[in-house]
Tab-separated table of C-alpha atoms and ligand atoms in Angstrom:
chain	number	residue	atom	x	y	z
A	1	UNK	CA	84.065	-34.114	53.120
A	2	UNK	CA	83.983	-36.000	56.400
A	3	UNK	CA	85.999	-38.853	55.082
A	4	UNK	CA	88.735	-36.516	54.183
A	5	UNK	CA	88.791	-34.146	57.109
A	6	UNK	CA	87.898	-36.645	59.799
A	7	UNK	CA	88.987	-39.817	58.196
A	8	UNK	CA	88.425	-43.481	58.828
A	9	UNK	CA	91.026	-45.496	60.709
A	10	UNK	CA	94.128	-46.004	58.523
A	11	UNK	CA	93.596	-49.760	58.144
A	12	UNK	CA	90.018	-49.157	56.858
A	13	UNK	CA	91.158	-46.688	54.363
A	14	UNK	CA	93.870	-49.013	53.221
A	15	UNK	CA	91.469	-51.771	52.773
A	16	UNK	CA	88.949	-49.648	50.713
A	17	UNK	CA	91.714	-48.347	48.603
A	18	UNK	CA	92.983	-51.767	47.790
A	19	UNK	CA	89.536	-52.959	47.113
A	20	UNK	CA	88.656	-50.222	44.602
A	21	UNK	CA	91.620	-48.029	43.515
A	22	UNK	CA	94.015	-49.107	40.824
A	23	UNK	CA	97.274	-47.193	41.360
A	24	UNK	CA	99.597	-46.018	38.620
A	25	UNK	CA	102.856	-47.953	38.217
A	26	UNK	CA	101.981	-50.168	41.197
A	27	UNK	CA	101.415	-53.851	41.758
A	28	UNK	CA	98.061	-53.727	43.335
A	29	UNK	CA	98.524	-57.236	44.911
A	30	UNK	CA	101.595	-56.103	46.721
A	31	UNK	CA	99.813	-52.730	47.669
A	32	UNK	CA	96.902	-54.775	49.163
A	33	UNK	CA	99.189	-56.873	51.262
A	34	UNK	CA	101.077	-53.905	52.586
A	35	UNK	CA	98.699	-51.086	52.683
A	36	UNK	CA	99.305	-47.764	51.053
A	37	UNK	CA	100.587	-44.862	53.033
A	38	UNK	CA	97.561	-42.309	53.332
A	39	UNK	CA	98.534	-38.710	53.038
A	40	UNK	CA	95.930	-36.370	54.687
A	41	UNK	CA	97.362	-32.963	54.734
A	42	UNK	CA	100.319	-30.800	53.547
A	43	UNK	CA	101.791	-27.392	54.248
A	44	UNK	CA	104.992	-25.804	52.832
A	45	UNK	CA	107.510	-28.852	52.447
A	46	UNK	CA	105.657	-30.930	55.102
A	47	UNK	CA	103.217	-33.810	54.533
A	48	UNK	CA	101.068	-35.310	57.402
A	49	UNK	CA	99.947	-38.987	56.987
A	50	UNK	CA	97.030	-40.752	58.534
A	51	UNK	CA	98.919	-41.720	61.453
A	52	UNK	CA	100.127	-38.173	62.214
A	53	UNK	CA	103.564	-38.471	60.873
A	54	UNK	CA	105.282	-35.194	59.802
A	55	UNK	CA	107.200	-36.053	56.515
A	56	UNK	CA	109.561	-33.830	54.675
A	57	UNK	CA	108.813	-34.005	51.111
A	58	UNK	CA	111.997	-34.268	49.176
A	59	UNK	CA	110.171	-34.888	45.890
A	60	UNK	CA	107.619	-32.000	45.788
A	61	UNK	CA	104.841	-34.560	45.265
A	62	UNK	CA	105.883	-35.948	41.797
A	63	UNK	CA	108.388	-33.044	40.983
A	64	UNK	CA	105.513	-30.605	40.787
A	65	UNK	CA	104.775	-28.628	44.101
A	66	UNK	CA	107.167	-25.850	43.288
A	67	UNK	CA	105.588	-23.268	45.581
A	68	UNK	CA	105.006	-25.661	48.383
A	69	UNK	CA	101.834	-27.049	49.719
A	70	UNK	CA	98.781	-25.353	51.065
A	71	UNK	CA	98.906	-21.780	49.708
A	72	UNK	CA	95.441	-19.991	50.449
A	73	UNK	CA	95.895	-17.747	47.401
A	74	UNK	CA	95.439	-20.590	45.009
A	75	UNK	CA	92.398	-21.969	46.897
A	76	UNK	CA	90.881	-18.559	46.819
A	77	UNK	CA	91.452	-18.128	43.050
A	78	UNK	CA	90.079	-21.545	42.326
A	79	UNK	CA	86.903	-20.819	44.362
A	80	UNK	CA	86.468	-17.449	42.735
A	81	UNK	CA	86.895	-18.857	39.181
A	82	UNK	CA	84.488	-21.703	39.846
A	83	UNK	CA	81.836	-19.303	40.736
A	84	UNK	CA	82.526	-16.873	37.895
A	85	UNK	CA	82.964	-19.360	35.014
A	86	UNK	CA	83.605	-22.906	36.094
A	87	UNK	CA	84.154	-24.325	32.596
A	88	UNK	CA	83.948	-23.305	29.061
A	89	UNK	CA	85.823	-24.691	26.098
A	90	UNK	CA	88.414	-23.125	23.797
A	91	UNK	CA	87.101	-24.805	20.590
A	92	UNK	CA	84.805	-23.362	18.035
A	93	UNK	CA	86.242	-19.768	18.007
A	94	UNK	CA	85.699	-19.299	21.819
A	95	UNK	CA	88.007	-18.272	24.587
A	96	UNK	CA	87.920	-17.016	28.061
A	97	UNK	CA	89.963	-14.718	30.369
A	98	UNK	CA	91.998	-17.219	32.238
A	99	UNK	CA	93.204	-19.017	29.205
A	100	UNK	CA	94.043	-15.674	27.371
A	101	UNK	CA	95.855	-14.310	30.536
A	102	UNK	CA	97.845	-17.485	31.188
A	103	UNK	CA	99.012	-17.948	27.574
A	104	UNK	CA	100.147	-14.311	27.496
A	105	UNK	CA	102.015	-14.925	30.778
A	106	UNK	CA	103.730	-17.954	29.556
A	107	UNK	CA	104.829	-16.287	26.468
A	108	UNK	CA	106.226	-13.432	28.521
A	109	UNK	CA	108.204	-15.964	30.657
A	110	UNK	CA	109.411	-18.331	27.990
A	111	UNK	CA	112.687	-17.479	26.184
A	112	UNK	CA	113.160	-16.386	22.636
A	113	UNK	CA	110.179	-16.488	20.315
A	114	UNK	CA	108.277	-19.067	22.156
A	115	UNK	CA	105.269	-17.122	22.261
A	116	UNK	CA	102.182	-19.465	21.667
A	117	UNK	CA	100.624	-22.134	23.910
A	118	UNK	CA	98.590	-24.974	23.087
A	119	UNK	CA	97.032	-26.209	26.421
A	120	UNK	CA	96.638	-29.711	27.508
A	121	UNK	CA	95.626	-31.436	30.819
A	122	UNK	CA	99.019	-33.100	31.617
A	123	UNK	CA	102.506	-33.538	30.348
A	124	UNK	CA	101.604	-36.735	28.512
A	125	UNK	CA	98.908	-35.040	26.808
A	126	UNK	CA	101.061	-32.204	25.825
A	127	UNK	CA	103.666	-34.509	24.386
A	128	UNK	CA	100.967	-36.242	22.246
A	129	UNK	CA	100.008	-32.773	21.012
A	130	UNK	CA	103.615	-32.374	19.989
A	131	UNK	CA	103.515	-35.483	17.925
A	132	UNK	CA	100.496	-34.373	16.013
A	133	UNK	CA	101.506	-30.733	15.801
A	134	UNK	CA	105.033	-31.507	14.547
A	135	UNK	CA	103.789	-34.034	11.869
A	136	UNK	CA	101.172	-31.507	10.804
A	137	UNK	CA	103.736	-28.678	10.586
A	138	UNK	CA	105.919	-30.612	8.229
A	139	UNK	CA	102.901	-31.710	6.307
A	140	UNK	CA	101.791	-27.998	5.861
A	141	UNK	CA	105.440	-27.105	4.799
A	142	UNK	CA	105.212	-29.751	2.039
A	143	UNK	CA	107.226	-32.488	3.709
A	144	UNK	CA	104.538	-35.147	4.862
A	145	UNK	CA	107.381	-37.741	4.844
A	146	UNK	CA	109.150	-36.073	7.779
A	147	UNK	CA	107.467	-37.988	10.477
A	148	UNK	CA	110.091	-39.664	12.633
A	149	UNK	CA	110.828	-38.515	16.205
A	150	UNK	CA	114.221	-39.241	17.647
A	151	UNK	CA	114.226	-39.435	21.449
A	152	UNK	CA	116.406	-41.175	24.030
A	153	UNK	CA	116.599	-44.461	25.921
A	154	UNK	CA	115.683	-43.946	29.618
A	155	UNK	CA	113.984	-40.548	28.778
A	156	UNK	CA	110.435	-39.975	30.166
A	157	UNK	CA	107.813	-38.223	28.294
A	158	UNK	CA	104.629	-39.543	29.899
A	159	UNK	CA	102.551	-42.691	29.779
A	160	UNK	CA	99.830	-42.149	27.117
A	161	UNK	CA	100.573	-44.145	23.920
A	162	UNK	CA	102.392	-41.077	22.461
A	163	UNK	CA	104.126	-40.074	25.659
A	164	UNK	CA	105.207	-43.550	26.487
A	165	UNK	CA	106.489	-44.195	22.939
A	166	UNK	CA	108.582	-41.023	22.926
A	167	UNK	CA	109.928	-42.104	26.301
A	168	UNK	CA	112.752	-44.709	26.226
A	169	UNK	CA	111.479	-46.746	29.156
A	170	UNK	CA	111.470	-50.399	27.897
A	171	UNK	CA	109.296	-51.409	30.813
A	172	UNK	CA	106.713	-49.011	29.640
A	173	UNK	CA	106.974	-50.149	25.966
A	174	UNK	CA	106.487	-53.639	27.134
A	175	UNK	CA	102.946	-52.808	28.378
A	176	UNK	CA	100.946	-51.972	25.217
A	177	UNK	CA	103.704	-51.426	22.693
A	178	UNK	CA	104.985	-48.439	20.758
A	179	UNK	CA	103.419	-46.171	18.138
A	180	UNK	CA	105.096	-45.941	14.818
A	181	UNK	CA	107.702	-43.484	13.848
A	182	UNK	CA	109.638	-43.109	17.106
A	183	UNK	CA	113.261	-44.212	17.494
A	184	UNK	CA	115.570	-44.002	20.529
A	185	UNK	CA	119.204	-43.153	20.731
A	186	UNK	CA	121.612	-43.591	23.744
A	187	UNK	CA	121.406	-41.412	26.804
A	188	UNK	CA	124.181	-39.220	28.251
A	189	UNK	CA	124.423	-41.227	31.379
A	190	UNK	CA	128.195	-41.222	31.977
A	191	UNK	CA	128.220	-42.862	35.454
A	192	UNK	CA	126.474	-45.991	34.286
A	193	UNK	CA	127.460	-46.217	30.728
A	194	UNK	CA	130.705	-44.083	30.262
A	195	UNK	CA	132.994	-46.924	30.971
A	196	UNK	CA	136.721	-45.529	30.761
A	197	UNK	CA	135.917	-42.433	28.768
A	198	UNK	CA	136.009	-38.998	30.275
A	199	UNK	CA	132.508	-37.483	30.846
A	200	UNK	CA	133.212	-34.872	28.195
A	201	UNK	CA	134.143	-37.464	25.512
A	202	UNK	CA	131.332	-39.643	26.364
A	203	UNK	CA	128.927	-36.650	26.229
A	204	UNK	CA	130.173	-35.849	22.809
A	205	UNK	CA	129.767	-39.266	21.792
A	206	UNK	CA	126.173	-39.698	22.790
A	207	UNK	CA	125.312	-36.442	21.232
A	208	UNK	CA	126.767	-37.572	17.990
A	209	UNK	CA	124.521	-40.735	18.005
A	210	UNK	CA	121.868	-38.115	17.013
A	211	UNK	CA	123.741	-37.070	13.868
A	212	UNK	CA	124.409	-40.754	12.890
A	213	UNK	CA	120.673	-41.615	13.381
A	214	UNK	CA	119.482	-38.741	11.212
A	215	UNK	CA	121.839	-39.728	8.556
A	216	UNK	CA	120.737	-43.430	8.832
A	217	UNK	CA	117.007	-42.556	8.668
A	218	UNK	CA	117.612	-39.770	6.021
A	219	UNK	CA	117.065	-36.215	7.127
A	220	UNK	CA	114.122	-35.949	4.828
A	221	UNK	CA	112.256	-38.386	7.060
A	222	UNK	CA	113.191	-36.864	10.531
A	223	UNK	CA	110.660	-34.542	12.194
A	224	UNK	CA	112.113	-33.771	15.447
A	225	UNK	CA	114.411	-34.593	18.514
A	226	UNK	CA	112.770	-34.519	21.888
A	227	UNK	CA	114.624	-34.728	25.242
A	228	UNK	CA	114.446	-33.529	28.818
A	229	UNK	CA	117.120	-30.857	29.750
A	230	UNK	CA	117.810	-33.094	32.627
A	231	UNK	CA	116.361	-36.654	32.719
A	232	UNK	CA	114.100	-36.628	35.691
A	233	UNK	CA	112.406	-40.032	36.154
A	234	UNK	CA	115.331	-41.560	34.465
A	235	UNK	CA	117.330	-40.799	37.607
A	236	UNK	CA	118.381	-37.150	37.568
A	237	UNK	CA	120.844	-37.761	34.827
A	238	UNK	CA	122.770	-34.439	34.078
A	239	UNK	CA	124.546	-34.626	30.798
A	240	UNK	CA	128.201	-33.947	30.604
A	241	UNK	CA	128.918	-30.289	29.544
A	242	UNK	CA	129.809	-31.265	26.070
A	243	UNK	CA	126.461	-32.795	25.346
A	244	UNK	CA	123.960	-30.091	24.712
A	245	UNK	CA	126.183	-27.748	22.650
A	246	UNK	CA	126.678	-30.646	20.291
A	247	UNK	CA	122.965	-31.537	20.113
A	248	UNK	CA	122.263	-27.882	19.369
A	249	UNK	CA	124.793	-27.835	16.501
A	250	UNK	CA	123.344	-31.057	15.009
A	251	UNK	CA	119.717	-29.868	15.202
A	252	UNK	CA	120.669	-26.584	13.579
A	253	UNK	CA	122.711	-28.223	10.879
A	254	UNK	CA	119.986	-30.624	9.728
A	255	UNK	CA	117.171	-28.263	10.452
A	256	UNK	CA	115.070	-30.553	12.363
A	257	UNK	CA	112.894	-29.411	15.371
A	258	UNK	CA	114.151	-29.603	18.924
A	259	UNK	CA	111.494	-30.127	21.557
A	260	UNK	CA	112.589	-29.499	25.129
A	261	UNK	CA	110.554	-31.477	27.531
A	262	UNK	CA	110.510	-29.065	30.508
A	263	UNK	CA	107.670	-30.828	32.503
A	264	UNK	CA	110.034	-31.231	35.383
A	265	UNK	CA	112.798	-28.577	34.557
A	266	UNK	CA	110.320	-25.752	33.873
A	267	UNK	CA	109.227	-23.015	36.332
A	268	UNK	CA	112.369	-22.648	38.524
A	269	UNK	CA	113.527	-26.234	39.034
A	270	UNK	CA	117.048	-25.728	37.654
A	271	UNK	CA	117.563	-22.129	38.986
A	272	UNK	CA	116.151	-20.542	35.860
A	273	UNK	CA	112.635	-20.269	34.649
A	274	UNK	CA	113.433	-23.042	32.184
A	275	UNK	CA	116.056	-25.824	32.132
A	276	UNK	CA	116.731	-24.651	28.392
A	277	UNK	CA	118.210	-21.446	29.812
A	278	UNK	CA	120.293	-23.367	32.245
A	279	UNK	CA	121.907	-25.580	29.428
A	280	UNK	CA	121.734	-22.802	26.740
A	281	UNK	CA	119.382	-24.915	24.622
A	282	UNK	CA	117.168	-23.217	22.065
A	283	UNK	CA	114.047	-25.359	21.438
A	284	UNK	CA	111.357	-24.761	18.985
A	285	UNK	CA	108.742	-26.322	21.335
A	286	UNK	CA	108.760	-26.804	25.065
A	287	UNK	CA	106.518	-29.319	26.898
A	288	UNK	CA	105.297	-27.936	30.356
A	289	UNK	CA	103.109	-29.272	33.183
A	290	UNK	CA	103.707	-29.925	36.812
A	291	UNK	CA	105.271	-26.626	38.137
A	292	UNK	CA	103.010	-24.614	35.716
A	293	UNK	CA	100.289	-24.834	38.403
A	294	UNK	CA	102.564	-26.301	41.117
A	295	UNK	CA	100.364	-29.387	40.819
A	296	UNK	CA	97.482	-27.555	42.451
A	297	UNK	CA	95.408	-28.177	39.221
A	298	UNK	CA	96.052	-30.549	36.290
A	299	UNK	CA	97.295	-28.428	33.386
A	300	UNK	CA	100.060	-28.852	30.879
A	301	UNK	CA	100.765	-27.436	27.419
A	302	UNK	CA	103.125	-26.959	24.508
A	303	UNK	CA	104.886	-23.634	24.202
A	304	UNK	CA	105.473	-23.173	20.320
A	305	UNK	CA	107.748	-20.726	18.467
A	306	UNK	CA	106.597	-18.053	16.151
A	307	UNK	CA	107.581	-19.866	12.960
A	308	UNK	CA	105.607	-22.936	13.756
A	309	UNK	CA	102.593	-21.062	15.028
A	310	UNK	CA	102.563	-18.829	11.919
A	311	UNK	CA	102.867	-21.882	9.504
A	312	UNK	CA	99.537	-23.095	10.907
A	313	UNK	CA	97.767	-19.794	10.282
A	314	UNK	CA	95.574	-20.062	7.220
A	315	UNK	CA	96.133	-23.716	6.726
A	316	UNK	CA	92.712	-24.887	7.969
A	317	UNK	CA	91.855	-26.483	11.304
A	318	UNK	CA	94.424	-28.253	13.344
A	319	UNK	CA	92.237	-31.304	14.234
A	320	UNK	CA	93.396	-31.721	17.760
A	321	UNK	CA	92.415	-30.604	21.170
A	322	UNK	CA	91.117	-31.740	24.622
A	323	UNK	CA	87.874	-30.891	26.530
A	324	UNK	CA	90.070	-29.384	29.195
A	325	UNK	CA	92.518	-27.582	26.955
A	326	UNK	CA	92.877	-24.235	28.837
A	327	UNK	CA	90.440	-25.231	31.577
A	328	UNK	CA	89.426	-21.950	33.336
A	329	UNK	CA	89.977	-23.071	36.882
A	330	UNK	CA	93.296	-24.738	36.061
A	331	UNK	CA	94.402	-21.738	34.205
A	332	UNK	CA	93.529	-19.224	36.858
A	333	UNK	CA	95.385	-21.314	39.479
A	334	UNK	CA	98.325	-21.600	37.231
A	335	UNK	CA	98.310	-17.919	36.652
A	336	UNK	CA	98.304	-17.264	40.470
A	337	UNK	CA	101.076	-19.806	40.990
A	338	UNK	CA	103.277	-17.914	38.300
A	339	UNK	CA	102.612	-14.688	40.111
A	340	UNK	CA	103.749	-16.161	43.303
A	341	UNK	CA	106.867	-17.569	41.799
A	342	UNK	CA	107.738	-14.313	40.192
A	343	UNK	CA	106.655	-11.796	42.975
A	344	UNK	CA	108.295	-13.770	45.739
A	345	UNK	CA	111.504	-14.337	43.685
A	346	UNK	CA	111.365	-18.157	44.020
A	347	UNK	CA	113.539	-18.731	41.019
A	348	UNK	CA	116.074	-16.474	42.527
A	349	UNK	CA	115.681	-18.116	45.851
A	350	UNK	CA	116.640	-21.453	44.149
A	351	UNK	CA	119.650	-19.983	42.383
A	352	UNK	CA	121.107	-17.828	45.078
A	353	UNK	CA	120.034	-19.417	48.370
A	354	UNK	CA	118.645	-22.950	48.277
A	355	UNK	CA	120.821	-24.467	45.676
A	356	UNK	CA	124.151	-23.221	46.963
A	357	UNK	CA	123.273	-24.279	50.566
A	358	UNK	CA	122.014	-27.684	49.405
A	359	UNK	CA	124.742	-28.207	47.064
A	360	UNK	CA	127.487	-28.026	49.914
A	361	UNK	CA	125.738	-30.771	51.858
A	362	UNK	CA	124.679	-32.835	48.971
A	363	UNK	CA	128.115	-33.069	47.529
A	364	UNK	CA	129.495	-33.830	50.985
A	365	UNK	CA	127.669	-37.194	50.670
A	366	UNK	CA	130.414	-38.280	48.270
A	367	UNK	CA	132.265	-39.185	51.501
A	368	UNK	CA	129.680	-41.758	52.278
A	369	UNK	CA	130.760	-45.317	51.990
A	370	UNK	CA	128.106	-46.287	49.457
A	371	UNK	CA	127.710	-43.127	47.396
A	372	UNK	CA	129.603	-43.138	44.169
A	373	UNK	CA	128.445	-39.867	42.484
A	374	UNK	CA	126.544	-36.683	43.753
A	375	UNK	CA	124.726	-34.634	41.158
A	376	UNK	CA	122.751	-31.484	41.664
A	377	UNK	CA	121.381	-28.818	39.398
A	378	UNK	CA	119.082	-26.139	40.949
A	379	UNK	CA	117.091	-28.287	43.280
A	380	UNK	CA	117.151	-31.676	41.529
A	381	UNK	CA	119.748	-34.125	42.782
A	382	UNK	CA	120.856	-37.676	42.471
A	383	UNK	CA	123.213	-40.078	44.280
A	384	UNK	CA	124.630	-43.079	42.633
A	385	UNK	CA	124.865	-46.047	45.180
A	386	UNK	CA	127.755	-48.488	44.499
A	387	UNK	CA	129.649	-51.127	46.391
A	388	UNK	CA	132.855	-49.955	44.782
A	389	UNK	CA	133.467	-46.064	44.196
A	390	UNK	CA	136.663	-46.768	42.153
A	391	UNK	CA	135.011	-49.023	39.476
A	392	UNK	CA	131.495	-47.518	39.744
A	393	UNK	CA	130.483	-51.130	40.097
A	394	UNK	CA	126.799	-52.176	40.148
A	395	UNK	CA	125.513	-54.283	43.132
A	396	UNK	CA	125.299	-57.982	42.880
A	397	UNK	CA	121.522	-58.010	43.939
A	398	UNK	CA	118.905	-57.408	41.380
A	399	UNK	CA	119.044	-53.814	40.046
A	400	UNK	CA	117.014	-51.368	42.167
A	401	UNK	CA	117.042	-53.691	45.314
A	402	UNK	CA	119.661	-51.533	47.140
A	403	UNK	CA	117.770	-48.389	45.918
A	404	UNK	CA	114.478	-49.801	47.347
A	405	UNK	CA	115.916	-50.735	50.589
A	406	UNK	CA	117.473	-47.264	50.980
A	407	UNK	CA	114.118	-45.599	50.075
A	408	UNK	CA	112.459	-47.744	52.748
A	409	UNK	CA	114.878	-46.291	55.363
A	410	UNK	CA	114.055	-42.774	54.132
A	411	UNK	CA	110.246	-43.540	54.515
A	412	UNK	CA	110.845	-44.888	57.976
A	413	UNK	CA	112.650	-41.523	58.883
A	414	UNK	CA	109.960	-39.511	57.492
A	415	UNK	CA	111.692	-38.288	54.358
A	416	UNK	CA	110.472	-38.650	50.894
A	417	UNK	CA	113.597	-39.491	48.868
A	418	UNK	CA	112.912	-41.703	45.903
A	419	UNK	CA	115.017	-44.293	44.234
A	420	UNK	CA	115.413	-44.935	40.438
A	421	UNK	CA	117.185	-48.261	40.188
A	422	UNK	CA	120.149	-47.851	42.600
A	423	UNK	CA	120.184	-44.076	42.375
A	424	UNK	CA	118.580	-42.033	45.092
A	425	UNK	CA	116.831	-38.754	43.809
A	426	UNK	CA	115.476	-35.625	45.358
A	427	UNK	CA	113.475	-32.575	43.934
A	428	UNK	CA	112.072	-30.695	46.922
A	429	UNK	CA	109.546	-27.773	46.821
A	430	UNK	CA	111.541	-24.780	45.621
A	431	UNK	CA	110.543	-22.851	48.594
A	432	UNK	CA	112.542	-25.015	50.880
A	433	UNK	CA	114.346	-23.058	53.523
A	434	UNK	CA	117.891	-23.677	54.780
A	435	UNK	CA	116.626	-24.885	58.054
A	436	UNK	CA	114.400	-27.397	56.233
A	437	UNK	CA	117.420	-28.344	53.933
A	438	UNK	CA	119.290	-29.272	57.252
A	439	UNK	CA	116.452	-31.465	58.267
A	440	UNK	CA	116.244	-33.037	54.828
A	441	UNK	CA	119.989	-33.732	54.817
A	442	UNK	CA	120.058	-35.105	58.415
A	443	UNK	CA	117.495	-37.568	57.504
A	444	UNK	CA	119.022	-38.439	54.199
A	445	UNK	CA	122.347	-39.155	55.909
A	446	UNK	CA	120.690	-41.218	58.627
A	447	UNK	CA	118.874	-43.247	56.146
A	448	UNK	CA	121.931	-43.939	54.035
A	449	UNK	CA	123.813	-44.996	57.229
A	450	UNK	CA	121.060	-47.423	58.296
A	451	UNK	CA	120.818	-48.725	54.608
A	452	UNK	CA	124.494	-49.250	54.535
A	453	UNK	CA	124.559	-51.082	57.875
A	454	UNK	CA	121.613	-53.240	56.731
A	455	UNK	CA	123.283	-54.243	53.488
A	456	UNK	CA	126.570	-55.047	55.432
A	457	UNK	CA	124.566	-57.095	57.820
A	458	UNK	CA	122.752	-58.921	55.090
A	459	UNK	CA	125.916	-59.535	53.005
A	460	UNK	CA	124.464	-57.447	50.232
A	461	UNK	CA	127.288	-54.763	50.064
A	462	UNK	CA	128.886	-56.706	47.257
A	463	UNK	CA	129.725	-55.839	43.636
A	464	UNK	CA	128.205	-57.720	40.629
B	501	LIG	N1	107.545	-35.305	30.556
B	501	LIG	C1	108.384	-35.357	31.626
B	501	LIG	C2	109.732	-34.889	31.450
B	501	LIG	C3	107.836	-35.985	32.867
B	501	LIG	O1	108.713	-35.916	33.934
B	501	LIG	C4	105.703	-36.130	31.802
B	501	LIG	C5	106.278	-35.675	30.575
B	501	LIG	C6	104.397	-36.695	31.771
B	501	LIG	O2	103.696	-35.740	32.512
B	501	LIG	P1	102.152	-36.256	33.184
B	501	LIG	O3	101.556	-34.918	33.697
B	501	LIG	O4	101.321	-36.736	32.088
B	501	LIG	O5	102.489	-37.271	34.280
B	501	LIG	C7	106.565	-36.269	32.983
B	501	LIG	C8	105.981	-36.790	34.229
B	501	LIG	C9	108.536	-40.587	38.377
B	501	LIG	C10	107.355	-39.927	37.693
B	501	LIG	O6	108.302	-41.777	38.842
B	501	LIG	C11	107.647	-38.875	36.729
B	501	LIG	C12	106.595	-38.373	36.013
B	501	LIG	C13	105.279	-38.707	36.218
B	501	LIG	C14	105.069	-39.766	37.142
B	501	LIG	C15	106.043	-40.423	37.776
B	501	LIG	O7	109.616	-39.940	38.506
B	501	LIG	N2	106.964	-37.324	35.199
């Protein structure tokens, strides 16, 4: 306890961390040389590090702390649940009150006939569930050959073998390979890949790659299409308006399953409870995690439609599950989180207050000399950095270098704004106030100015 509340000097913590802690998606040699930033406390949208800096968190942790940090209610519920029933499983015909209540609440909130929840510990695990659940579904229906998943390049679905394979990040595939039966089509990323086409024509073309792929593979072999309503980790890529209606048409026409990976877009992020509502998508399955508990506890799941759930009934055991499926403490905390989102009108706050207020300032960044595109849906936004707005040119430097330098300026200015390649992204806690948006934007603009000046000075503001 002491080490957390009254911690060692930063340098000692960094040395211990480097010696014993292997970080995700990190070069530990580089980390050891430089020392990790040590976060010690957080409240609302504000983080405090071990040097006492107050940092505004423009990423809600990793896109998850939707209700903001430090809510006592969640701590109280966790403590109460640990005392009452800290653990029991949901295997072997048993259940418990938190899992029952949470499943029922999710079914109430989810659109359409998405009424059944299979719990997991994370988004990656939930997507692994989806692979097995969907293949088993087609099996039960008498179509065991329907096994192939179609997903998208630069999509992100986690980093387990299943999640990493569904995802279209080649740098993830490079470390450990892919599982079989997963193929990737192009992403609806007009800014980077749309060339001279209009966004609308490009969106349609990319959606039609799904139809072409189904025909190439044979519909009898295709199980499902999985996609994020908005690509998050890929750089907050919001598809052109033509994309999702065409995807829905194709999925309906060929009768394949549609999985909306709502791990980021779920629970208010886009100004509705689910991104599928914002983009008028009708999935058969939704993947959820992150905002389900606002990141206070690790929990995820798959929300499944009536038809799929009923198909499983009477077909024997579905041989799948996790020790922590529906973990009672995580479920109780998630339930309290959903109560707060609902009773405090946080989704409405995003839609009616925070988004419109942020949108005005975010889109005004289009005037900045290095910003080629500004995108924002609800409270997830991106900026494309470019040395030439007219041609949407890439920088001459290695991809991501300019983004990295810009992120470093943000960190120096006590703002967490991430980069994905040479795109800057934000996804702040949904409870952010208009005053806090002013702070976030002032720091973002200052960081962009400093990055731009640095690039000019170093001769790096040059097109490829
Ligand atoms: N699906 C989506 C759409 C995600 O964004 C996952 C699944 C996997 O969830 P878990 O809980 O297993 O991590 C995610 C997670 C990043 C970053 O750098 C994004 C995620 C995770 C870690 C880093 O933007 N998204």
